[in-house]
Amino acid sequence: MPPIVSPSPSAGPGPVHLVVPHRPGADHGQVRQRLEALEPLRGHAVQWHVPAVRAGIVQAADEAARAAKASGGIVVACGGDGTINAVAAAAWRHEVRMGVIPAGTFNYFAREQSLSLDFHQAAEDILRALHAGDVRPVRVGYVNDRMFLVNAAIGLYPRLLEQREMASRRFGRSRWVAVASAVWSFFRPASARRWRVSLRAHRGADALVSEEFFASTLFVGNNPLQLERLGIPQARDVAEGDHLAVLLLKPQGRWATARTVWHAAIGQLDRDESVISLACAEMEVEPASWRPAQVKVAFDGEREWMPSPLRFRVENRPLWLVAPTATARDDDAQEAGDAASSPLRAAPVAEDPDPPEPAPLPVPGAVPGMATVA
């Protein structure tokens, strides 16, 4: 792997290019007023990038990253994991540093990075780190040409996110609305499909290993905290870098589904007979039988139709996050208020499927239970 070198900061800290999403029904004037009232931002040059419509977040993030590149500043995302994803993709593409002010429902990325969930403290931490030159590398995953920092999935999970968005528009955006909507979606009948999955266990492995799975959901995790809270052993591989965790959920009846939801809620998915878990550095996925032109993919809370095969991978070049280097995750503190904080906990996050026993960790160059192909 090439040496990791962070982007060189300019002579001064440069302006902060702040990206705030457009949310249906949200009082954006109130959000801006709240941010402008933050004392840490008052004494710093701030440029605002707010899209006129929700779908404009990608363009707004790209414009902000370009401006940050030209001005020697940084781009800052103020929002949930979807907003952070859009800003991170733009920052990574233009090779600029980024900061995060968490303002989402679950804030998986911020929690994993031990970022403050308080508006004022988060802004203060970013500016303190900016002046001190503190940056940290963050591993990024990709599915085709889309980045994901937390997770990506196909099958049941994209539908679950659609139902959650509909519920949020009707009942408001809160964690409990998200959880209730996810549980409702998870217990509704779901179709399954046979998928052809080809994995490369680690970087540099010559062979791909391939197998077919009949599953209702395929979930790829890039966030160790989320995986740990579900009880997925491959969280260790993801935390060590250069690996993604893969979960497959086989179709099952309502009582078995209830058992899976319970195992996810108590962090014991590794004991669930319907779940297969693996770790890999790269993966290709495509329908094994009927092959539609495109497959709906969810990534960090967003959804998009993509052509198959779907190619999942960990990028060599990291994203550079502006954050105090002293922040270390305090698992006890993070635990508080996180009862619903994982894909399955928060939204019967069940996105994983298969064997009677959790699959053992793959050994270099091979994945247990899968046949090697050239």
Coordinates of N, CA and C in Angstrom, one line a residue, residues 2 8 13 65 82 99 148 152-153 159 166 191 235 258 260 267 274 292 302 324 354:
P2 N 0.6 2.3 -0.8 CA 1.4 3.5 -0.8 C 1.3 4.2 0.5
S8 N -1.6 18.9 2.2 CA -0.8 19.9 2.8 C -1.7 21.1 3.1
P13 N -5.4 28.9 8.2 CA -6.5 27.8 8.3 C -7.5 27.9 7.2
A65 N -16.5 21.6 -1.9 CA -15.2 21.0 -1.9 C -14.3 21.7 -2.9
G82 N -26.2 10.6 5.6 CA -26.3 10.8 4.2 C -25.6 12.1 3.7
G99 N -14.6 18.4 7.9 CA -15.0 18.3 9.3 C -16.4 17.9 9.4
F148 N -19.1 4.8 0.4 CA -19.9 4.6 1.7 C -18.9 4.6 2.9
A152 N -23.4 -0.3 3.0 CA -24.1 -0.4 1.7 C -24.9 -1.7 1.7
A153 N -26.0 -1.7 1.0 CA -26.8 -3.0 1.1 C -27.7 -3.1 -0.1
R159 N -35.5 -1.0 0.8 CA -36.9 -0.8 1.0 C -37.2 -0.3 2.4
M166 N -40.6 7.7 4.4 CA -42.1 8.1 4.3 C -42.6 8.3 5.7
S191 N -39.2 -10.5 -0.6 CA -38.7 -11.4 -1.6 C -37.2 -11.7 -1.5
A235 N -16.2 -7.4 12.8 CA -16.0 -6.0 13.2 C -14.5 -5.8 13.5
A258 N -38.5 -12.4 13.9 CA -38.5 -11.8 15.3 C -37.3 -12.2 16.1
T260 N -34.4 -13.0 14.8 CA -33.2 -12.2 14.3 C -33.2 -10.8 14.8
G267 N -27.2 -7.5 20.4 CA -25.9 -7.6 20.0 C -25.3 -9.0 19.9
S274 N -29.8 -17.6 10.8 CA -30.2 -17.0 9.5 C -29.1 -16.1 8.9
P292 N -31.6 -8.4 -13.8 CA -32.2 -7.0 -14.2 C -31.1 -6.1 -14.6
E302 N -28.7 6.7 1.7 CA -29.2 7.1 0.4 C -29.5 5.9 -0.5
P324 N -9.8 16.6 16.6 CA -8.7 16.5 17.6 C -8.2 15.1 17.7
D354 N -27.4 -15.9 6.6 CA -27.3 -17.3 6.3 C -27.0 -18.3 7.3

